[in-house]
Short mmCIF file of C-alpha atoms in Angstrom, two decimals:
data_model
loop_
_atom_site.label_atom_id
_atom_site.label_comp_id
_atom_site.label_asym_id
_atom_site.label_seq_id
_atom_site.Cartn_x
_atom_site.Cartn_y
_atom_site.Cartn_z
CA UNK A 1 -250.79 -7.67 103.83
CA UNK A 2 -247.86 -8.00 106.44
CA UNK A 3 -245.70 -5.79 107.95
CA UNK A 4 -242.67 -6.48 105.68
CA UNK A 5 -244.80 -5.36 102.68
CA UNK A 6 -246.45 -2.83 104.33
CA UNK A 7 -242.64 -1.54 104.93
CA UNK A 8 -242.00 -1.45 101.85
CA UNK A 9 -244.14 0.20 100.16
CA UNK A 10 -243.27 3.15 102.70
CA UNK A 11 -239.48 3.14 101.76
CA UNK A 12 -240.63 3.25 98.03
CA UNK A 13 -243.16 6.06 98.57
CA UNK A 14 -240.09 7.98 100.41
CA UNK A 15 -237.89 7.85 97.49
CA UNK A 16 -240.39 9.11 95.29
CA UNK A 17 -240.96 12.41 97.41
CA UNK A 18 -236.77 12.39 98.46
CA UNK A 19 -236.96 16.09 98.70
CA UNK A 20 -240.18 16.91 100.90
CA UNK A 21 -239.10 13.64 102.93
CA UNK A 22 -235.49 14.76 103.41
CA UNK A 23 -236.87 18.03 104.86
CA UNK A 24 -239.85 16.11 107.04
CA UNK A 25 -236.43 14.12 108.66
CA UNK A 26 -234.16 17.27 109.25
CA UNK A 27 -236.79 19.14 110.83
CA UNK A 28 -237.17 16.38 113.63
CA UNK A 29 -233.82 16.41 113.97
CA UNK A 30 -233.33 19.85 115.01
CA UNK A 31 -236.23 19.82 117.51
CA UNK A 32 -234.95 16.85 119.37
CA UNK A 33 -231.10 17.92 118.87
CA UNK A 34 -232.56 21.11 120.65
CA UNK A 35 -234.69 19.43 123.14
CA UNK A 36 -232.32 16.43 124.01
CA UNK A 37 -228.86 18.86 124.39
CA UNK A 38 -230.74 21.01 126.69
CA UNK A 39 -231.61 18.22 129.14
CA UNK A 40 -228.50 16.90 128.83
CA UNK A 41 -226.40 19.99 128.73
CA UNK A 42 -228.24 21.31 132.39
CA UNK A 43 -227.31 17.87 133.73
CA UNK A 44 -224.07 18.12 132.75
CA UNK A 45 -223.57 21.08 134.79
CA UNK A 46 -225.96 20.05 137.77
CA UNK A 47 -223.47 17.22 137.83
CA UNK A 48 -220.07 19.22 137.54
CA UNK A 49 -221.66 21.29 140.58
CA UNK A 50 -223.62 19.49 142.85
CA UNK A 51 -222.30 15.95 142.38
CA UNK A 52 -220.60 15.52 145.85
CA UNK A 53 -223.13 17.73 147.02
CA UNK A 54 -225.99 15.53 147.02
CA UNK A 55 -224.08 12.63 148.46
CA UNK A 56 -222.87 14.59 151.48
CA UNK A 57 -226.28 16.33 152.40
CA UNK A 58 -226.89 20.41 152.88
CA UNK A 59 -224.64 22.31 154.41
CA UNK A 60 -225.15 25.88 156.78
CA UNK A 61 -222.35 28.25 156.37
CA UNK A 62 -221.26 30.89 159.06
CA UNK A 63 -219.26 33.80 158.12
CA UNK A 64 -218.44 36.73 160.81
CA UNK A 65 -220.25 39.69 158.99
CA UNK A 66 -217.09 42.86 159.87
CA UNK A 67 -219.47 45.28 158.52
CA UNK A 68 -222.21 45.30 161.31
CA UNK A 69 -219.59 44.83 163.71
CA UNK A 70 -217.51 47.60 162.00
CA UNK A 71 -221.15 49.62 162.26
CA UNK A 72 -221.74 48.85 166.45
CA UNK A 73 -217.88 50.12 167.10
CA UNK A 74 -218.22 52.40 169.47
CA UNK A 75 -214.53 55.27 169.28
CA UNK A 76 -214.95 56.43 172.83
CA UNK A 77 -214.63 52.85 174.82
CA UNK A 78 -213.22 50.92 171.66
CA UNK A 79 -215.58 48.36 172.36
CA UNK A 80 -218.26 46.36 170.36
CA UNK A 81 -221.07 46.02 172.28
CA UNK A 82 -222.23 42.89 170.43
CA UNK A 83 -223.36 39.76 171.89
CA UNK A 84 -220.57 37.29 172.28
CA UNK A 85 -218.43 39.38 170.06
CA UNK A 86 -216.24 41.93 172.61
CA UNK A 87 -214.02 44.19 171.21
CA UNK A 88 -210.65 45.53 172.47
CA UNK A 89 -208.31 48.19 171.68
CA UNK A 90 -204.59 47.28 170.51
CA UNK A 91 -202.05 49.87 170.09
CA UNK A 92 -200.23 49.70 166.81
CA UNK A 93 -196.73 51.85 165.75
CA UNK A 94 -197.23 53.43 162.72
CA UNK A 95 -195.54 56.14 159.65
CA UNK A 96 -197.76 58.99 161.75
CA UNK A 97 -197.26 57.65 165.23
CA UNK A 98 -199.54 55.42 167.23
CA UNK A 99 -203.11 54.76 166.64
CA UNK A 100 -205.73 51.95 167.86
CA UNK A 101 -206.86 49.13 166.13
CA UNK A 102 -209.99 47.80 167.36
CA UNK A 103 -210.18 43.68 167.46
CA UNK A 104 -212.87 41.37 168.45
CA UNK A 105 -213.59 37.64 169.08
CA UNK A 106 -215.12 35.72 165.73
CA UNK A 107 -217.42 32.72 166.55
CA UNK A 108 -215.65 31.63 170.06
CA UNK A 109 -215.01 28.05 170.64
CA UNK A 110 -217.50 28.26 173.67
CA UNK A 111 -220.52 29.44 170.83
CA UNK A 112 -219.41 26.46 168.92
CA UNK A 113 -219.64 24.22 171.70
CA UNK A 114 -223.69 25.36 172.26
CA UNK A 115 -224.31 25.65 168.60
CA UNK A 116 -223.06 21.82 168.23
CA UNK A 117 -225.99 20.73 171.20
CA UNK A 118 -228.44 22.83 168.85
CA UNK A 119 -227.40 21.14 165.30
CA UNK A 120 -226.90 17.60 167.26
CA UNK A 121 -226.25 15.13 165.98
CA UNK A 122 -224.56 17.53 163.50
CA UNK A 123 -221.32 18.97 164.75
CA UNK A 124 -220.19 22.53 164.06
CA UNK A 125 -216.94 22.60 162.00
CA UNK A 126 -215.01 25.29 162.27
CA UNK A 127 -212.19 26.04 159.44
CA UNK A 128 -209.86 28.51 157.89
CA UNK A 129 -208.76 28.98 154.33
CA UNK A 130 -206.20 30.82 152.14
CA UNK A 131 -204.26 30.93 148.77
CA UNK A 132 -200.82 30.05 148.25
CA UNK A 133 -198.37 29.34 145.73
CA UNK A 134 -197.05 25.21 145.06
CA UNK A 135 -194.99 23.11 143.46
CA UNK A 136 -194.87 19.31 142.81
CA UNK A 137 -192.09 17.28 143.92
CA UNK A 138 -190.78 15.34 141.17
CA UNK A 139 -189.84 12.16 141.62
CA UNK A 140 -186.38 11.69 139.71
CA UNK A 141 -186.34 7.97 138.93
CA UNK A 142 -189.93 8.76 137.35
CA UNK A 143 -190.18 9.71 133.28
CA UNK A 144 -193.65 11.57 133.76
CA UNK A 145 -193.81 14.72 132.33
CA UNK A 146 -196.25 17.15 133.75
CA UNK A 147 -198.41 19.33 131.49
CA UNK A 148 -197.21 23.29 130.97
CA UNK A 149 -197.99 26.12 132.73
CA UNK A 150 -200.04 28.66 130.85
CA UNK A 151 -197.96 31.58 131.51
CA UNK A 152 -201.01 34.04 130.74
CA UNK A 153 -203.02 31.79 133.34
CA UNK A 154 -201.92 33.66 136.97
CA UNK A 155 -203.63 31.47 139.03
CA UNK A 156 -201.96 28.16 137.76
CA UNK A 157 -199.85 28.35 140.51
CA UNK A 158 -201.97 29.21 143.07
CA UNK A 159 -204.38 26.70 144.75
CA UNK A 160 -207.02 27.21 147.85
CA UNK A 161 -205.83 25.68 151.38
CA UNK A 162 -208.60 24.72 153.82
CA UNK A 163 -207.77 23.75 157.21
CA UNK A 164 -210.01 21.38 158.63
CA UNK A 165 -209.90 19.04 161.87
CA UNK A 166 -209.38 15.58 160.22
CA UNK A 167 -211.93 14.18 162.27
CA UNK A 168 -214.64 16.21 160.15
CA UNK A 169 -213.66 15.48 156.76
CA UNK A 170 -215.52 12.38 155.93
CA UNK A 171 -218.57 14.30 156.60
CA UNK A 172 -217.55 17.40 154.59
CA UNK A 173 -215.89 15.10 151.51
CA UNK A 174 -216.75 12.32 149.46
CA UNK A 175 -213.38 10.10 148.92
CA UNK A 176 -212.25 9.37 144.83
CA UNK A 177 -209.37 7.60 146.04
CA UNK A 178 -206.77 6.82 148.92
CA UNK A 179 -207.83 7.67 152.36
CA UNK A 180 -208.52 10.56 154.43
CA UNK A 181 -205.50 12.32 156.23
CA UNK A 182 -203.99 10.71 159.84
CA UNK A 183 -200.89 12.75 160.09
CA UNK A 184 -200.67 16.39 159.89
CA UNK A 185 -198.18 16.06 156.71
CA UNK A 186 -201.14 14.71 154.83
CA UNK A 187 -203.45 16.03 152.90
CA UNK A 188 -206.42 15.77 150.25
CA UNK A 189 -206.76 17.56 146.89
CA UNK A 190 -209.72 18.16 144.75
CA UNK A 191 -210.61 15.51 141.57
CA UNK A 192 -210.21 19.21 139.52
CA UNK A 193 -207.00 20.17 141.04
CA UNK A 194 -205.26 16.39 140.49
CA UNK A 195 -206.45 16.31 136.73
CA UNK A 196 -205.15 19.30 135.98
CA UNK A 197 -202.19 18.90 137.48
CA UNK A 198 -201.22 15.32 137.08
CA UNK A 199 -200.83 14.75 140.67
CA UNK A 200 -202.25 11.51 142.19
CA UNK A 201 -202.17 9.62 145.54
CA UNK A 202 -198.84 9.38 147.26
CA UNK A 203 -197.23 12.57 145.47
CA UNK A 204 -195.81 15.65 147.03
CA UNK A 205 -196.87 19.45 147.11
CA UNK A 206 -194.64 21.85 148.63
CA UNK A 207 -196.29 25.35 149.51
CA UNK A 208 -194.16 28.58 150.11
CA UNK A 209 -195.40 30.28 153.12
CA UNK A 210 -194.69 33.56 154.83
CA UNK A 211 -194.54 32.98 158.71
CA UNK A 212 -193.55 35.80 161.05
CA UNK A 213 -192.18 38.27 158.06
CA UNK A 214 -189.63 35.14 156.71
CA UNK A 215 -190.02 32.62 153.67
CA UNK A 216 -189.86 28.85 154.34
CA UNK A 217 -191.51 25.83 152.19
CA UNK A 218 -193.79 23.62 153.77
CA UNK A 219 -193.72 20.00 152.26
CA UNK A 220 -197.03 17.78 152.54
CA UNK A 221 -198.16 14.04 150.90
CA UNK A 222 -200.94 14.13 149.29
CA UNK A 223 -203.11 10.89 150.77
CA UNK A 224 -206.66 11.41 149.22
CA UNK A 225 -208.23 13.13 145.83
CA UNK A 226 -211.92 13.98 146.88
CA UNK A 227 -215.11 14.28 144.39
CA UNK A 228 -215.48 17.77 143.11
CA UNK A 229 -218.27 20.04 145.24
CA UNK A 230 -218.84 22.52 142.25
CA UNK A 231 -217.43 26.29 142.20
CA UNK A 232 -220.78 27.51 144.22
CA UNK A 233 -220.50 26.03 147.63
CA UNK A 234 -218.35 28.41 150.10
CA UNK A 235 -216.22 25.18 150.71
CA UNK A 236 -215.42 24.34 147.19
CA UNK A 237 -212.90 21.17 146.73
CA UNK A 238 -212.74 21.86 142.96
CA UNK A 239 -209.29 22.96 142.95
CA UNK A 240 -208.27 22.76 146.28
CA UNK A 241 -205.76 21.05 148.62
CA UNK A 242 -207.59 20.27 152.34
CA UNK A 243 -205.11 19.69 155.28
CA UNK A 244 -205.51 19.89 159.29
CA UNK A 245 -206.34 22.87 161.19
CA UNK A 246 -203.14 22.63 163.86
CA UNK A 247 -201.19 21.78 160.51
CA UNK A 248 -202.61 24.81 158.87
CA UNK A 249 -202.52 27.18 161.53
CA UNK A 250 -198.68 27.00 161.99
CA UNK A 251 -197.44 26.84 158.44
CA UNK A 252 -199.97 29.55 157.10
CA UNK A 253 -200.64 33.43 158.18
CA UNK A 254 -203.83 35.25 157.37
CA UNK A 255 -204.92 38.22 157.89
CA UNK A 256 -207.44 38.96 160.15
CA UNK A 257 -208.93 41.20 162.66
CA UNK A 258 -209.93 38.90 165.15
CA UNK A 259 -208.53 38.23 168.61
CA UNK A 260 -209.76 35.05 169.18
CA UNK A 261 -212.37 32.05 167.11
CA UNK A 262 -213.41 31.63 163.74
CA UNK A 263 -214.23 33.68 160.91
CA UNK A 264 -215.82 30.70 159.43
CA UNK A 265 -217.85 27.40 160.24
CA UNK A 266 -219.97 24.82 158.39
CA UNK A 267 -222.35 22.84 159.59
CA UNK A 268 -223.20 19.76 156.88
CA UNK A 269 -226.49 18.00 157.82
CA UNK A 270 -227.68 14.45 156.16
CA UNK A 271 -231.37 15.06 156.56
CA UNK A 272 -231.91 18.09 154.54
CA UNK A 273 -235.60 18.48 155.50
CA UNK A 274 -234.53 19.28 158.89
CA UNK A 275 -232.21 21.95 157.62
CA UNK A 276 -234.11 25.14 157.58
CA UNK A 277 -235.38 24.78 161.15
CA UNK A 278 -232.59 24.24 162.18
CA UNK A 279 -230.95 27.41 160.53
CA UNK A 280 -233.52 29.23 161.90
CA UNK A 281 -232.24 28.44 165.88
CA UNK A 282 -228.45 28.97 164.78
CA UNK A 283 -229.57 32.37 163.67
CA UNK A 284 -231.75 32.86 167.00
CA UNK A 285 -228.75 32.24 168.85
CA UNK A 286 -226.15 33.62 167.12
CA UNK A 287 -228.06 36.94 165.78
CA UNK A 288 -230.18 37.73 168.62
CA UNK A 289 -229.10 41.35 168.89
CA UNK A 290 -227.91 41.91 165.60
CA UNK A 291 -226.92 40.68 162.47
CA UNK A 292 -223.64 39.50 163.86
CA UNK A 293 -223.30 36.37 161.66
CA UNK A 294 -224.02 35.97 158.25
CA UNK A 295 -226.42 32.35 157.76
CA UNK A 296 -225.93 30.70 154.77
CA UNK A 297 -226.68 27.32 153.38
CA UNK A 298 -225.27 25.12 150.12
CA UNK A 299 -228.96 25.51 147.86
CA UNK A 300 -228.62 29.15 147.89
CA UNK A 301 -225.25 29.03 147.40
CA UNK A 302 -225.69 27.23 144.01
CA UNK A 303 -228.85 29.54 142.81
CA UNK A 304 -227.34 31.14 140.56
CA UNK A 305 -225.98 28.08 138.99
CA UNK A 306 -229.83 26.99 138.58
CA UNK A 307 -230.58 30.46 137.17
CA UNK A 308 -228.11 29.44 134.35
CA UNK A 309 -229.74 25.82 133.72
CA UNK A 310 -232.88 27.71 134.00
CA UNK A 311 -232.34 30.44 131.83
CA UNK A 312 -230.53 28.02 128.71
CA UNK A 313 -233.09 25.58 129.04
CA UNK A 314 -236.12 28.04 128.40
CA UNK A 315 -234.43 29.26 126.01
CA UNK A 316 -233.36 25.69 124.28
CA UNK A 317 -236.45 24.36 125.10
CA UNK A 318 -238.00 27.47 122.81
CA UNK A 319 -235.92 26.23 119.89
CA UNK A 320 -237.19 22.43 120.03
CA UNK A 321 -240.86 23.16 120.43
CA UNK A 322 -240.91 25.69 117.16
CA UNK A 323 -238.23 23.43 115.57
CA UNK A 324 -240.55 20.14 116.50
CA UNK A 325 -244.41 22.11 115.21
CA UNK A 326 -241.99 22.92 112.09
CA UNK A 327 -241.34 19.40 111.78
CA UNK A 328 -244.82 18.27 112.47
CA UNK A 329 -245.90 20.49 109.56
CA UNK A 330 -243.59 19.22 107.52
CA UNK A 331 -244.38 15.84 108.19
CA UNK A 332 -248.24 16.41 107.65
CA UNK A 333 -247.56 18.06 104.70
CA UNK A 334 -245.67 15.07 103.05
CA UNK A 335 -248.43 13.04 104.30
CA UNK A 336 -251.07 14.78 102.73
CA UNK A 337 -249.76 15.03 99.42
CA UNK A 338 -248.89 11.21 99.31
CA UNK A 339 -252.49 10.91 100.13
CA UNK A 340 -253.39 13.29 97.23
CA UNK A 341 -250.95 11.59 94.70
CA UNK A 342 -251.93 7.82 95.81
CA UNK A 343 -255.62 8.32 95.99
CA UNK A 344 -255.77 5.98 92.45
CA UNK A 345 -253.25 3.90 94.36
CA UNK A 346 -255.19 3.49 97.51
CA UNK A 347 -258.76 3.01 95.61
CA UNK A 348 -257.16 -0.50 93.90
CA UNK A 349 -256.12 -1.31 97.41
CA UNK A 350 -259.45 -0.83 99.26
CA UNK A 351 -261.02 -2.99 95.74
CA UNK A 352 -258.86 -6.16 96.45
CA UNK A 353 -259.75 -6.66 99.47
CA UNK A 354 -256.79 -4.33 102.24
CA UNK A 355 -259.01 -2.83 105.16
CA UNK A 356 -259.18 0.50 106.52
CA UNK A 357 -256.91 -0.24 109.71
CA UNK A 358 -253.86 -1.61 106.91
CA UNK A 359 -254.12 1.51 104.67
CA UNK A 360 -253.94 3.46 107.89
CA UNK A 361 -250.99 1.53 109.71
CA UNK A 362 -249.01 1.75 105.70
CA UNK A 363 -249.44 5.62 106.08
CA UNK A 364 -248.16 5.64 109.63
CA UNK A 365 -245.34 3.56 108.90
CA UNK A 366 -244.56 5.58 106.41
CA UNK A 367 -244.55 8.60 108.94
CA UNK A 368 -243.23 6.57 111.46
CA UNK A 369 -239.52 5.43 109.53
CA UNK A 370 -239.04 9.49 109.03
CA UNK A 371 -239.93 9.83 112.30
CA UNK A 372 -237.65 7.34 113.77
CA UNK A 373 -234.47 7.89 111.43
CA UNK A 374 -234.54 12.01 112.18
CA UNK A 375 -235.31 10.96 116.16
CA UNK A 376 -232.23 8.42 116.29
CA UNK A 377 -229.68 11.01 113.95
CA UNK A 378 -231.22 13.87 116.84
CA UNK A 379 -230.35 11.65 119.61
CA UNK A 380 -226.59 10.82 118.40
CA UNK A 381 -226.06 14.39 117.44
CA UNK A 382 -227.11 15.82 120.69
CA UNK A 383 -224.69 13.91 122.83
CA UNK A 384 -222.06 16.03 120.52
CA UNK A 385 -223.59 19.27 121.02
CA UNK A 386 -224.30 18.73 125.08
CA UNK A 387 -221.09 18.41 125.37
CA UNK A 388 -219.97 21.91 123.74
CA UNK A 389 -223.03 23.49 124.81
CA UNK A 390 -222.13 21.95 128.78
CA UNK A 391 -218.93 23.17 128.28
CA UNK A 392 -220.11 26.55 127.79
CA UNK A 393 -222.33 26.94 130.56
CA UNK A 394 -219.90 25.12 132.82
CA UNK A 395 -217.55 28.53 131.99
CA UNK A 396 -220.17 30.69 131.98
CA UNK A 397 -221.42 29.33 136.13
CA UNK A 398 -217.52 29.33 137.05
CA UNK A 399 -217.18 33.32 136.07
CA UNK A 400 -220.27 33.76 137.92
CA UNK A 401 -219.55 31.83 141.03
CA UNK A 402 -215.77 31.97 140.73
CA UNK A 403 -213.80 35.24 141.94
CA UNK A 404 -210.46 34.01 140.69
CA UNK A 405 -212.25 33.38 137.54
CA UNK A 406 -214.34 36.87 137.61
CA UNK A 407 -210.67 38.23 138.01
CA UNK A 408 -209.30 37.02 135.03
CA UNK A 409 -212.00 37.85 132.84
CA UNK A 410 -211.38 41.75 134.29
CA UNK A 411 -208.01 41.66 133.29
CA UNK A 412 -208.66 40.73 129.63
CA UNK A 413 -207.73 36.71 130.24
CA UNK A 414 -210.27 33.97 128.29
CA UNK A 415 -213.02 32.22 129.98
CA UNK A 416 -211.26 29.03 128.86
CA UNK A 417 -208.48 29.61 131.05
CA UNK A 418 -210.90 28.70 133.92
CA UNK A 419 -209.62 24.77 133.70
CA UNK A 420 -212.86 24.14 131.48
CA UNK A 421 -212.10 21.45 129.11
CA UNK A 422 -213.71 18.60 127.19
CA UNK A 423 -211.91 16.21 129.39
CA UNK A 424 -213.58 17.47 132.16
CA UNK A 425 -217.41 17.83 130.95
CA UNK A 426 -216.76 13.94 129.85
CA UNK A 427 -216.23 12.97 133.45
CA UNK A 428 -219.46 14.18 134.33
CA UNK A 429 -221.15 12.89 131.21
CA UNK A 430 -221.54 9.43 131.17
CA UNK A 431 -224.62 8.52 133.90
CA UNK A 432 -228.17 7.81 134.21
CA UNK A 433 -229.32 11.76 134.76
CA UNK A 434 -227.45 13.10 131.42
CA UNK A 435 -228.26 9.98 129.01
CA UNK A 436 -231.31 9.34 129.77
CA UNK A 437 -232.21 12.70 127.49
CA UNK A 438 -231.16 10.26 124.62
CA UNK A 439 -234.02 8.20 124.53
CA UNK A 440 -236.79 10.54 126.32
CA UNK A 441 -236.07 12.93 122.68
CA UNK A 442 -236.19 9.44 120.35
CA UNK A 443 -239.26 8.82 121.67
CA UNK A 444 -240.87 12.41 122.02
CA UNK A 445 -239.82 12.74 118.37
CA UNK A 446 -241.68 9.59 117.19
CA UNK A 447 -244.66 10.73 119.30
CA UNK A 448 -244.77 14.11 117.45
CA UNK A 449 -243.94 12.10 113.76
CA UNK A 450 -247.37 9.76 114.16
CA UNK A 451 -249.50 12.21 115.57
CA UNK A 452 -248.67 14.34 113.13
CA UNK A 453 -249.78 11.87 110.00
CA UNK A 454 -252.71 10.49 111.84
CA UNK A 455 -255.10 12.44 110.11
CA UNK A 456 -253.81 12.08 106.68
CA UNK A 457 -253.76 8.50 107.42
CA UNK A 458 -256.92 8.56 108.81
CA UNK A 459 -258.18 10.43 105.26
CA UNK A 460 -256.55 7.85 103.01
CA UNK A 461 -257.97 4.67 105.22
CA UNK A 462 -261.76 6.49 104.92
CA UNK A 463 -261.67 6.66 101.22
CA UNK A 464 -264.48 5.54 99.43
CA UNK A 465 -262.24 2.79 97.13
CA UNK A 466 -264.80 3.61 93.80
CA UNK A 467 -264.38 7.28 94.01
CA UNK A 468 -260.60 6.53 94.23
CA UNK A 469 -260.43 4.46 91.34
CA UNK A 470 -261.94 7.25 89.36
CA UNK A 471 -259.22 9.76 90.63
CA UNK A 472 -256.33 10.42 87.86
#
């Protein structure tokens, strides 16, 4: 007997138990729908997050922590005795007369000059960052017609401003398109931040700025779109426009308490295996009498975006296995009986002559098409729901690493509103890490299908063929 017959005879024995086999075939479906949209669905979002990430390298964040410094003040000699941090006393007019406000120096160009021999070859990049209103120039010979503004969506207008030396971005940034800034009228936006605004290479942004208690706008090209870094990084270029630090220091005013340095630096390191040692000297330095600096780095920073992938995909992965041993039953059970019900059948097979090994490969092929048509429907399906169910999580990570977005949700605002759209979880769809959850659930749902008739194949193959005959 060849294959061709041996097919048959499976297709013909499916149609006869439609019902049972129908059932066998839905129940694989679900397990690897379950299985396959949970890979996919926590790639998705490792993807969304991390993807310029792991290009770049890790990165160690350093953030002036105001509340141990705020602890050390000492009224009587308005001083901070901290390491490297000195504070002094400025008199300020105010409504009940004149008081003093106590300032000190953040991380001091002089720290960041011995912290960069420590991190070598890794510089220390120091940078500021605020929020601030835009607009986009429109060109008036073009026709394009940007999208609307959501006018329940109060940060639509707003976008983050890093400033940055130039000479550090190509470490910090992974280029989508045009070039990194020369000229301090330049400037690079997020991937995010152009697609939701329609804005590409060569367009204009004008911010309005408050300098010195008076209005002005500040106009700037935009020369670069960067890769997204995901919401969870203390740097994030999701929606984000990244300019110079001399261009950003005298257009933009924040507030701050510090006389002199940085609130803020970053130092991104290639080698990540080197990186915890060497967070453990900046520390030494910076924090040897106190807890002066908080020491950060980019996989903590995006933990509890793996807590999310964790948590859905136990619980996913939950829903496959039961929804695969379901199927497995199923499938044995459909077996079994077509066992019982052929045993006459089978008994005038083994009497002309068909050998053990081709009653038990008809079986498993029988077990095998169910197998593979619930696998391949499974595998299509999945791709649909890993998208929705990506979407999902993608909101659910940006409320949880996201303050704008933790804002919104306060004031009664959907978690859609968060610039989470279809369009977007497509862009981080299509590669090797999400897909490849396609075939991995084909094939672990054929694996469960076969094992799962072996042994009714194995009973019908070990029949004896005269006690068969003798079945009704």
């Amino acid at each position: 007997m060849n294959l061709l017959i041996f097919f048959q005879l499976a297709v013909r024995n499916l149609r006869l138990n439609k019902f049972r086999s129908i059932l066998a075939i839905l129940g694989i479906t679900i397990g690897i729908i379950a299985i396959a949209t949970t890979g996919m669905s926590g790639a998705i979002l490792e993807n969304s997050q991390f993807q310029s990430m792991n290009e770049i390298g890790e990165s160690i964040y350093l953030q002036v922590n105001y509340t141990y410094l705020w602890n050390q003040y000492d009224e009587s000699s308005n001083y901070y005795g901290v390491a490297g941090g000195a504070m002094v006393a400025t008199s300020v007019a105010g409504d009940s007369g004149v008081y003093i406000q106590p300032k000190m120096e953040g991380i001091t160009n002089k720290q960041i000059r011995e912290l960069s021999k420590i991190t070598a070859p890794y510089p220390v990049i120091p940078y500021k960052s605020t929020m601030s209103s835009f607009e986009i120039v429109e060109d008036e010979y073009s026709d394009k017609e940007r999208p609307p503004k959501n006018p329940n969506d109060i940060w639509s207008s707003y976008v983050t401003i890093y400033g940055i030396e130039n000479e550090y971005l190509p470490s910090m940034f992974v280029l989508e398109s045009g070039k990194f800034p020369k000229l301090r009228s330049e400037v690079l936006i997020g991937s995010k931040f152009a697609k939701k605004n329609e804005v590409t290479v060569g367009d204009e942004l004008i911010f309005s700025v408050y300098k010195g208690g008076q209005q002005r706008n500040v106009k700037v090209k935009i020369c670069g779109i960067v890769k997204n870094t995901g919401e969870g990084l203390v740097i994030s270029s999701d929606n984000s426009v990244i300019g110079s630090d001399s261009w950003f220091k005298s257009n933009f005013e924040t507030y701050s308490m510090l006389t002199k340095g940085y609130e803020s630096a970053v130092v991104v390191i290639k080698d990540v295996n080197v990186a915890p040692e060497m967070q453990v000297k900046i520390d030494e330095y910076l924090n040897e009498k106190g807890s002066r600096v908080d020491i950060t780095n980019s996989s903590s920073a995006t933990q509890p975006v793996k807590d999310i992938i964790a948590a859905s995909s136990k619980e996913m992965m939950s829903m496959g296995a039961i929804a695969l041993l379901v199927a497995a039953v199923g499938i044995f059970n459909v077996m079994l009986m077509s066992v019982t019900q052929r045993t006459h059948e089978i008994g005038i097979l083994r009497s002309i002559g068909t050998k053990k090994r081709q009653v038990l490969l008809m079986f498993l092929c029988e077990a095998g098409i169910m197998s593979i048509l619930g696998s391949l429907i499974g595998g299509v399906l999945s791709l649909v729901f890993a998208l929705f169910k990506a979407r999902d999580m993608i909101a659910e990570s940006a409320i949880t690493l996201n303050p704008n977005a933790a804002i919104m949700q306060q004031m009664g605002l959907s978690v859609d509103q968060v610039q989470v759209s279809l369009a977007d979880v497509l862009s981080y769809t299509f590669s090797a890490n999400v897909l490849m959850y396609i075939p991995l659930g084909i094939l672990i749902g054929i694996t469960v299908g076969l094992l799962s008739a072996l042994y009714p194949a194995w009973r019908a193959a070990n029949m004896d063929p005269i006690d068969a005959l003798n079945e009704q």
